Amino acid sequence: QEYTCLKLRTLEWSERAKEVIGDKLPADAKVYFIPATLRPETMYGQTCCFVGPKVAYSVFEVSASKKEYFVMSTRAARNMAFQNIFPEWGVYPKVVDFVGADLVGTRVHAPLSVHSEGVYILPMETVKPTKGTGVVTCVPSNSPDDYATVLELTKKADYYGIKKEWVDKEIVPIIDTPMGDLSAKVLYEKLKINSPKDVKQLTEAKEIAYKTDFYQGTMKFGPFAGTPVQDAKPLITAQLLESGDAFKYAEPDGQVVSRSG
Ligand code: ZZB
């Protein structure tokens, strides 16, 4: 599986993350959350970024001279160390350890997002620690899983220990399709999904959303508006790679978690 990894620069750490970091990072460090995505063309619609509250994350040093650091799972860091993403082959210096809950409430800048003021790190119970980087950027317009979690977090903000305004961001239509311009919301309603725990219906919704957006979708937002998704996708990906806001990451064989499970 080849992912595009996006670099979401930290603007302000949560109180808990500040405590855990202490003096382990330079004051002028550039620290990025690294979600792995298969849908770079939807990045305009990012409204937040998810971590698993009980999942382990660490900060890794990727460039000492540029003071660049990545937040992700150790498993992803180890794989990246063999893909020339770290300067020294096989080496992935770990600087700080967290559990996801420590990171909730951190504000980050999500490249291309309409929410250029920044978005928040929020908890998602269904994040798989063994897939991608363990960090998942949230696009509720086009990902049924993300839409389900955003609704859940909005309804029960207190229970999840978050501020409602962290999750309650405008969902802007990104892709036009025959089923409308918010495929995730349409499928959530059509398949009568009630919560992020409805895994079976969400898996089906995801499959349909992928196909509909890709084969029948046209960009509705951004510089490629009017262009079919099939044509826009490689162009947007190339733009993100070129600007340095993203890089490619291959998940090695044998560690791929199947689409359905
Ligand atoms: C943004 C995005 C926008 C995504 C969208 C999907 C969609 P797949 O098909 O099962 O391989 N993801 C990545 N890592 C994890 C993880 N550790 N735990 C849970 N979810 C994860 O899934 C790849 C997608 O699953 C990735 O692409 C990411 O969400 C999420 F509009 O990134 B995506 C119809 C899907 N739409």
mmCIF file of C-alpha atoms and ligand atoms in Angstrom:
data_model
loop_
_atom_site.group_PDB
_atom_site.id
_atom_site.type_symbol
_atom_site.label_atom_id
_atom_site.label_comp_id
_atom_site.label_asym_id
_atom_site.label_seq_id
_atom_site.Cartn_x
_atom_site.Cartn_y
_atom_site.Cartn_z
ATOM 1 C CA GLN A 1 0.000 0.000 0.000
ATOM 2 C CA GLU A 2 1.444 3.373 -0.958
ATOM 3 C CA TYR A 3 0.275 6.302 1.121
ATOM 4 C CA THR A 4 0.757 10.020 0.818
ATOM 5 C CA CYS A 5 1.883 11.379 4.182
ATOM 6 C CA LEU A 6 0.896 14.934 4.948
ATOM 7 C CA LYS A 7 2.852 17.243 7.270
ATOM 8 C CA LEU A 8 0.602 19.047 9.768
ATOM 9 C CA ARG A 9 2.764 21.550 11.639
ATOM 10 C CA THR A 10 2.084 21.987 15.345
ATOM 11 C CA LEU A 11 0.987 25.529 16.205
ATOM 12 C CA GLU A 12 0.118 25.085 19.897
ATOM 13 C CA TRP A 13 0.480 21.983 22.071
ATOM 14 C CA SER A 14 -2.209 20.768 24.463
ATOM 15 C CA GLU A 15 -1.454 21.449 28.155
ATOM 16 C CA ARG A 16 -0.768 17.770 28.754
ATOM 17 C CA ALA A 17 1.577 17.492 25.765
ATOM 18 C CA LYS A 18 3.548 20.509 27.031
ATOM 19 C CA GLU A 19 4.062 18.741 30.365
ATOM 20 C CA VAL A 20 5.210 15.529 28.707
ATOM 21 C CA ILE A 21 7.566 17.361 26.330
ATOM 22 C CA GLY A 22 9.167 19.450 29.085
ATOM 23 C CA ASP A 23 12.572 20.534 27.767
ATOM 24 C CA LYS A 24 13.041 17.567 25.423
ATOM 25 C CA LEU A 25 12.470 19.645 22.259
ATOM 26 C CA PRO A 26 14.183 22.874 21.138
ATOM 27 C CA ALA A 27 11.883 25.893 21.568
ATOM 28 C CA ASP A 28 12.042 26.565 17.797
ATOM 29 C CA ALA A 29 11.495 22.933 16.748
ATOM 30 C CA LYS A 30 9.199 22.324 13.782
ATOM 31 C CA VAL A 31 7.047 19.388 14.836
ATOM 32 C CA TYR A 32 4.636 17.780 12.365
ATOM 33 C CA PHE A 33 1.803 15.292 12.853
ATOM 34 C CA ILE A 34 2.028 12.801 9.982
ATOM 35 C CA PRO A 35 -1.296 11.340 8.792
ATOM 36 C CA ALA A 36 -1.132 8.735 5.995
ATOM 37 C CA THR A 37 -3.845 9.127 3.361
ATOM 38 C CA LEU A 38 -5.051 7.531 0.128
ATOM 39 C CA ARG A 39 -7.110 10.621 -0.718
ATOM 40 C CA PRO A 40 -4.809 13.643 -1.174
ATOM 41 C CA GLU A 41 -7.446 15.281 -3.408
ATOM 42 C CA THR A 42 -9.721 15.693 -0.372
ATOM 43 C CA MET A 43 -7.208 17.616 1.753
ATOM 44 C CA TYR A 44 -9.088 20.914 1.188
ATOM 45 C CA GLY A 45 -11.802 19.459 3.425
ATOM 46 C CA GLN A 46 -9.715 18.600 6.509
ATOM 47 C CA THR A 47 -11.534 19.738 9.664
ATOM 48 C CA CYS A 48 -9.374 18.055 12.345
ATOM 49 C CA CYS A 49 -6.815 15.259 12.749
ATOM 50 C CA PHE A 50 -7.343 12.037 14.725
ATOM 51 C CA VAL A 51 -5.234 9.984 17.084
ATOM 52 C CA GLY A 52 -6.273 6.853 18.969
ATOM 53 C CA PRO A 53 -6.575 7.990 22.612
ATOM 54 C CA LYS A 54 -4.965 4.777 23.904
ATOM 55 C CA VAL A 55 -2.482 4.366 21.051
ATOM 56 C CA ALA A 56 1.254 5.023 21.621
ATOM 57 C CA TYR A 57 2.871 7.862 19.672
ATOM 58 C CA SER A 58 6.331 9.366 19.752
ATOM 59 C CA VAL A 59 8.205 12.376 18.465
ATOM 60 C CA PHE A 60 11.055 11.402 16.101
ATOM 61 C CA GLU A 61 13.894 13.647 14.955
ATOM 62 C CA VAL A 62 13.981 13.710 11.127
ATOM 63 C CA SER A 63 16.449 16.578 10.678
ATOM 64 C CA ALA A 64 18.728 17.867 13.418
ATOM 65 C CA SER A 65 19.955 20.801 11.300
ATOM 66 C CA LYS A 66 16.447 21.914 10.306
ATOM 67 C CA LYS A 67 15.067 20.946 13.742
ATOM 68 C CA GLU A 68 12.308 18.915 12.100
ATOM 69 C CA TYR A 69 10.379 16.301 14.049
ATOM 70 C CA PHE A 70 7.519 13.896 13.202
ATOM 71 C CA VAL A 71 4.739 12.637 15.497
ATOM 72 C CA MET A 72 3.578 9.092 14.583
ATOM 73 C CA SER A 73 3.757 5.450 15.644
ATOM 74 C CA THR A 74 7.114 3.747 16.231
ATOM 75 C CA ARG A 75 6.165 1.139 13.663
ATOM 76 C CA ALA A 76 5.804 3.804 10.954
ATOM 77 C CA ALA A 77 9.073 5.476 12.006
ATOM 78 C CA ARG A 78 10.916 2.165 11.738
ATOM 79 C CA ASN A 79 9.522 1.582 8.225
ATOM 80 C CA MET A 80 10.345 5.151 7.160
ATOM 81 C CA ALA A 81 13.916 4.727 8.364
ATOM 82 C CA PHE A 82 14.334 2.204 5.523
ATOM 83 C CA GLN A 83 12.750 4.516 2.920
ATOM 84 C CA ASN A 84 15.228 7.407 3.083
ATOM 85 C CA ILE A 85 12.829 9.564 5.068
ATOM 86 C CA PHE A 86 15.293 9.773 7.963
ATOM 87 C CA PRO A 87 18.863 10.912 7.170
ATOM 88 C CA GLU A 88 20.561 7.737 8.420
ATOM 89 C CA TRP A 89 19.512 4.319 7.072
ATOM 90 C CA GLY A 90 17.629 2.326 9.682
ATOM 91 C CA VAL A 91 17.932 4.993 12.390
ATOM 92 C CA TYR A 92 14.862 6.790 13.804
ATOM 93 C CA PRO A 93 15.802 8.842 16.888
ATOM 94 C CA LYS A 94 12.961 8.926 19.411
ATOM 95 C CA VAL A 95 12.703 12.061 21.554
ATOM 96 C CA VAL A 96 9.370 11.966 23.436
ATOM 97 C CA ASP A 97 6.690 9.306 24.117
ATOM 98 C CA PHE A 98 2.948 9.974 24.392
ATOM 99 C CA VAL A 99 -0.359 8.202 24.463
ATOM 100 C CA GLY A 100 -2.849 9.721 22.028
ATOM 101 C CA ALA A 101 -4.956 11.252 24.813
ATOM 102 C CA ASP A 102 -1.991 13.506 25.752
ATOM 103 C CA LEU A 103 -2.104 15.069 22.283
ATOM 104 C CA VAL A 104 -5.832 15.878 22.134
ATOM 105 C CA GLY A 105 -6.413 19.633 21.938
ATOM 106 C CA THR A 106 -3.148 20.371 20.124
ATOM 107 C CA ARG A 107 -3.693 22.825 17.253
ATOM 108 C CA VAL A 108 -1.986 22.140 13.927
ATOM 109 C CA HIS A 109 -1.822 23.668 10.463
ATOM 110 C CA ALA A 110 -3.313 21.311 7.862
ATOM 111 C CA PRO A 111 -1.906 22.033 4.363
ATOM 112 C CA LEU A 112 -4.567 22.934 1.747
ATOM 113 C CA SER A 113 -7.387 22.880 4.324
ATOM 114 C CA VAL A 114 -9.996 25.632 4.036
ATOM 115 C CA HIS A 115 -9.548 25.931 7.802
ATOM 116 C CA SER A 116 -6.241 27.736 7.429
ATOM 117 C CA GLU A 117 -6.443 29.073 11.002
ATOM 118 C CA GLY A 118 -5.577 25.541 12.098
ATOM 119 C CA VAL A 119 -7.406 22.394 13.168
ATOM 120 C CA TYR A 120 -7.313 20.315 16.355
ATOM 121 C CA ILE A 121 -5.994 16.895 17.260
ATOM 122 C CA LEU A 122 -9.033 14.877 18.417
ATOM 123 C CA PRO A 123 -9.667 11.314 19.651
ATOM 124 C CA MET A 124 -10.929 8.530 17.345
ATOM 125 C CA GLU A 125 -11.576 5.206 19.069
ATOM 126 C CA THR A 126 -11.355 3.202 15.820
ATOM 127 C CA VAL A 127 -7.831 4.252 14.824
ATOM 128 C CA LYS A 128 -5.797 1.130 14.025
ATOM 129 C CA PRO A 129 -2.328 1.332 15.607
ATOM 130 C CA THR A 130 -0.906 -1.092 13.041
ATOM 131 C CA LYS A 131 -1.939 0.797 9.925
ATOM 132 C CA GLY A 132 -0.293 3.772 8.233
ATOM 133 C CA THR A 133 1.221 6.077 10.839
ATOM 134 C CA GLY A 134 -1.595 5.773 13.416
ATOM 135 C CA VAL A 135 -2.423 9.425 12.698
ATOM 136 C CA VAL A 136 -5.522 10.011 10.533
ATOM 137 C CA THR A 137 -6.490 13.317 9.003
ATOM 138 C CA CYS A 138 -10.233 13.955 9.152
ATOM 139 C CA VAL A 139 -12.266 14.733 6.025
ATOM 140 C CA PRO A 140 -15.933 14.407 7.044
ATOM 141 C CA SER A 141 -17.202 15.440 3.586
ATOM 142 C CA ASN A 142 -15.744 12.323 1.939
ATOM 143 C CA SER A 143 -14.863 9.768 4.620
ATOM 144 C CA PRO A 144 -17.843 8.046 6.291
ATOM 145 C CA ASP A 145 -15.638 6.974 9.242
ATOM 146 C CA ASP A 146 -14.603 10.576 9.791
ATOM 147 C CA TYR A 147 -18.165 11.850 9.432
ATOM 148 C CA ALA A 148 -19.354 9.305 12.034
ATOM 149 C CA THR A 149 -16.644 10.285 14.516
ATOM 150 C CA VAL A 150 -17.207 14.017 14.014
ATOM 151 C CA LEU A 151 -20.943 13.554 14.772
ATOM 152 C CA GLU A 152 -20.152 11.443 17.845
ATOM 153 C CA LEU A 153 -17.603 13.946 19.185
ATOM 154 C CA THR A 154 -19.980 16.858 18.568
ATOM 155 C CA LYS A 155 -22.827 15.117 20.433
ATOM 156 C CA LYS A 156 -20.668 14.055 23.388
ATOM 157 C CA ALA A 157 -17.923 16.662 23.545
ATOM 158 C CA ASP A 158 -17.894 16.709 27.376
ATOM 159 C CA TYR A 159 -17.689 12.937 27.600
ATOM 160 C CA TYR A 160 -14.679 12.929 25.276
ATOM 161 C CA GLY A 161 -13.027 15.779 27.187
ATOM 162 C CA ILE A 162 -12.919 18.131 24.226
ATOM 163 C CA LYS A 163 -14.302 21.583 23.459
ATOM 164 C CA LYS A 164 -17.212 21.541 21.044
ATOM 165 C CA GLU A 165 -15.673 24.284 18.911
ATOM 166 C CA TRP A 166 -12.614 22.059 18.285
ATOM 167 C CA VAL A 167 -14.757 19.606 16.319
ATOM 168 C CA ASP A 168 -17.584 21.807 15.100
ATOM 169 C CA LYS A 169 -15.984 23.182 11.921
ATOM 170 C CA GLU A 170 -17.763 23.861 8.671
ATOM 171 C CA ILE A 171 -17.892 20.847 6.335
ATOM 172 C CA VAL A 172 -17.216 22.258 2.872
ATOM 173 C CA PRO A 173 -18.152 20.207 -0.228
ATOM 174 C CA ILE A 174 -15.002 19.192 -2.116
ATOM 175 C CA ILE A 175 -16.208 16.709 -4.763
ATOM 176 C CA ASP A 176 -19.419 16.677 -6.782
ATOM 177 C CA THR A 177 -20.906 13.251 -7.570
ATOM 178 C CA PRO A 178 -24.230 11.847 -8.810
ATOM 179 C CA MET A 179 -25.139 11.218 -5.141
ATOM 180 C CA GLY A 180 -24.441 14.814 -4.137
ATOM 181 C CA ASP A 181 -21.418 16.779 -2.976
ATOM 182 C CA LEU A 182 -21.078 15.301 0.524
ATOM 183 C CA SER A 183 -20.775 11.576 -0.231
ATOM 184 C CA ALA A 184 -19.878 10.625 3.360
ATOM 185 C CA LYS A 185 -22.943 12.305 4.860
ATOM 186 C CA VAL A 186 -25.272 10.904 2.171
ATOM 187 C CA LEU A 187 -24.003 7.341 2.763
ATOM 188 C CA TYR A 188 -24.089 7.734 6.550
ATOM 189 C CA GLU A 189 -27.765 8.558 6.304
ATOM 190 C CA LYS A 190 -28.636 6.118 3.515
ATOM 191 C CA LEU A 191 -27.040 3.122 5.270
ATOM 192 C CA LYS A 192 -28.646 4.194 8.565
ATOM 193 C CA ILE A 193 -25.359 4.451 10.391
ATOM 194 C CA ASN A 194 -25.680 5.608 14.001
ATOM 195 C CA SER A 195 -22.168 5.692 15.409
ATOM 196 C CA PRO A 196 -18.503 4.944 14.699
ATOM 197 C CA LYS A 197 -19.189 1.461 16.106
ATOM 198 C CA ASP A 198 -21.335 0.453 13.117
ATOM 199 C CA VAL A 199 -18.262 -1.096 11.526
ATOM 200 C CA LYS A 200 -20.056 -3.260 8.968
ATOM 201 C CA GLN A 201 -22.085 -0.433 7.418
ATOM 202 C CA LEU A 202 -19.107 1.930 7.634
ATOM 203 C CA THR A 203 -16.937 -0.503 5.692
ATOM 204 C CA GLU A 204 -19.596 -0.687 2.990
ATOM 205 C CA ALA A 205 -20.001 3.098 2.996
ATOM 206 C CA LYS A 206 -16.248 3.524 2.597
ATOM 207 C CA GLU A 207 -16.121 1.205 -0.430
ATOM 208 C CA ILE A 208 -19.000 3.040 -2.120
ATOM 209 C CA ALA A 209 -17.551 6.468 -1.304
ATOM 210 C CA TYR A 210 -14.142 5.520 -2.738
ATOM 211 C CA LYS A 211 -15.668 4.303 -6.011
ATOM 212 C CA THR A 212 -18.222 7.077 -6.417
ATOM 213 C CA ASP A 213 -15.767 9.892 -5.698
ATOM 214 C CA PHE A 214 -13.031 8.418 -7.885
ATOM 215 C CA TYR A 215 -14.963 7.201 -10.933
ATOM 216 C CA GLN A 216 -17.859 9.658 -10.980
ATOM 217 C CA GLY A 217 -16.567 12.642 -9.031
ATOM 218 C CA THR A 218 -15.563 16.082 -10.234
ATOM 219 C CA MET A 219 -13.587 18.519 -8.102
ATOM 220 C CA LYS A 220 -15.853 21.237 -6.746
ATOM 221 C CA PHE A 221 -13.371 23.135 -4.589
ATOM 222 C CA GLY A 222 -9.877 24.521 -5.147
ATOM 223 C CA PRO A 223 -7.697 25.233 -8.180
ATOM 224 C CA PHE A 224 -8.840 22.039 -9.969
ATOM 225 C CA ALA A 225 -12.585 22.721 -9.649
ATOM 226 C CA GLY A 226 -14.343 21.289 -12.705
ATOM 227 C CA THR A 227 -11.676 18.613 -13.265
ATOM 228 C CA PRO A 228 -12.614 14.922 -12.868
ATOM 229 C CA VAL A 229 -11.189 13.446 -9.657
ATOM 230 C CA GLN A 230 -9.279 10.808 -11.656
ATOM 231 C CA ASP A 231 -7.324 13.590 -13.385
ATOM 232 C CA ALA A 232 -7.061 15.966 -10.423
ATOM 233 C CA LYS A 233 -5.795 13.381 -7.931
ATOM 234 C CA PRO A 234 -2.265 12.976 -9.401
ATOM 235 C CA LEU A 235 -2.005 16.730 -9.965
ATOM 236 C CA ILE A 236 -2.896 17.588 -6.359
ATOM 237 C CA THR A 237 -0.582 14.853 -5.081
ATOM 238 C CA ALA A 238 2.289 16.230 -7.202
ATOM 239 C CA GLN A 239 1.611 19.741 -5.909
ATOM 240 C CA LEU A 240 1.762 18.556 -2.273
ATOM 241 C CA LEU A 241 5.003 16.655 -2.877
ATOM 242 C CA GLU A 242 6.529 19.610 -4.700
ATOM 243 C CA SER A 243 5.667 22.128 -1.979
ATOM 244 C CA GLY A 244 7.217 19.830 0.630
ATOM 245 C CA ASP A 245 3.899 19.495 2.464
ATOM 246 C CA ALA A 246 3.788 15.747 1.805
ATOM 247 C CA PHE A 247 5.930 12.700 1.013
ATOM 248 C CA LYS A 248 5.327 9.137 -0.125
ATOM 249 C CA TYR A 249 5.377 6.259 2.335
ATOM 250 C CA ALA A 250 5.034 2.596 1.399
ATOM 251 C CA GLU A 251 3.599 0.172 3.915
ATOM 252 C CA PRO A 252 5.712 -2.959 3.555
ATOM 253 C CA ASP A 253 4.106 -6.297 2.632
ATOM 254 C CA GLY A 254 2.987 -8.462 5.482
ATOM 255 C CA GLN A 255 1.942 -5.503 7.571
ATOM 256 C CA VAL A 256 -0.907 -4.370 5.398
ATOM 257 C CA VAL A 257 -4.236 -4.544 7.165
ATOM 258 C CA SER A 258 -6.916 -5.528 4.671
ATOM 259 C CA ARG A 259 -9.429 -2.934 3.534
ATOM 260 C CA SER A 260 -12.298 -4.796 5.074
ATOM 261 C CA GLY A 261 -10.779 -5.400 8.430
HETATM 262 C C1 ZZB B 1 -8.083 11.073 4.424
HETATM 263 C C2 ZZB B 1 -9.279 10.540 3.769
HETATM 264 C C3 ZZB B 1 -10.301 11.226 3.131
HETATM 265 C C4 ZZB B 1 -9.327 9.137 3.822
HETATM 266 C C5 ZZB B 1 -11.350 10.519 2.594
HETATM 267 C C6 ZZB B 1 -10.358 8.388 3.301
HETATM 268 C C7 ZZB B 1 -11.395 9.084 2.676
HETATM 269 P P1 ZZB B 1 -8.085 1.866 3.626
HETATM 270 O O1 ZZB B 1 -8.896 2.084 2.417
HETATM 271 O O2 ZZB B 1 -8.761 1.001 4.643
HETATM 272 O O3 ZZB B 1 -6.663 1.464 3.355
HETATM 273 N N1 ZZB B 1 -6.576 5.648 7.846
HETATM 274 C C8 ZZB B 1 -5.239 5.719 7.663
HETATM 275 N N2 ZZB B 1 -4.583 5.164 8.694
HETATM 276 C C9 ZZB B 1 -5.528 4.711 9.548
HETATM 277 C C10 ZZB B 1 -5.480 4.051 10.806
HETATM 278 N N3 ZZB B 1 -4.310 3.762 11.393
HETATM 279 N N4 ZZB B 1 -6.645 3.724 11.406
HETATM 280 C C11 ZZB B 1 -7.822 4.027 10.826
HETATM 281 N N5 ZZB B 1 -7.939 4.668 9.647
HETATM 282 C C12 ZZB B 1 -6.805 5.010 9.010
HETATM 283 O O4 ZZB B 1 -8.046 3.253 4.367
HETATM 284 C C13 ZZB B 1 -7.174 4.302 4.074
HETATM 285 C C14 ZZB B 1 -7.773 5.475 4.749
HETATM 286 O O5 ZZB B 1 -8.043 5.115 6.109
HETATM 287 C C15 ZZB B 1 -6.865 6.675 4.789
HETATM 288 O O6 ZZB B 1 -7.266 7.669 3.826
HETATM 289 C C16 ZZB B 1 -7.206 7.292 6.126
HETATM 290 O O7 ZZB B 1 -8.296 8.144 5.839
HETATM 291 C C17 ZZB B 1 -7.653 6.149 6.981
HETATM 292 F F1 ZZB B 1 -12.333 11.149 1.986
HETATM 293 O O8 ZZB B 1 -7.286 9.918 4.663
HETATM 294 B B1 ZZB B 1 -8.064 8.664 4.531
HETATM 295 C C18 ZZB B 1 -13.959 6.696 1.443
HETATM 296 C C19 ZZB B 1 -12.702 7.052 2.206
HETATM 297 N N6 ZZB B 1 -12.496 8.460 2.108
#
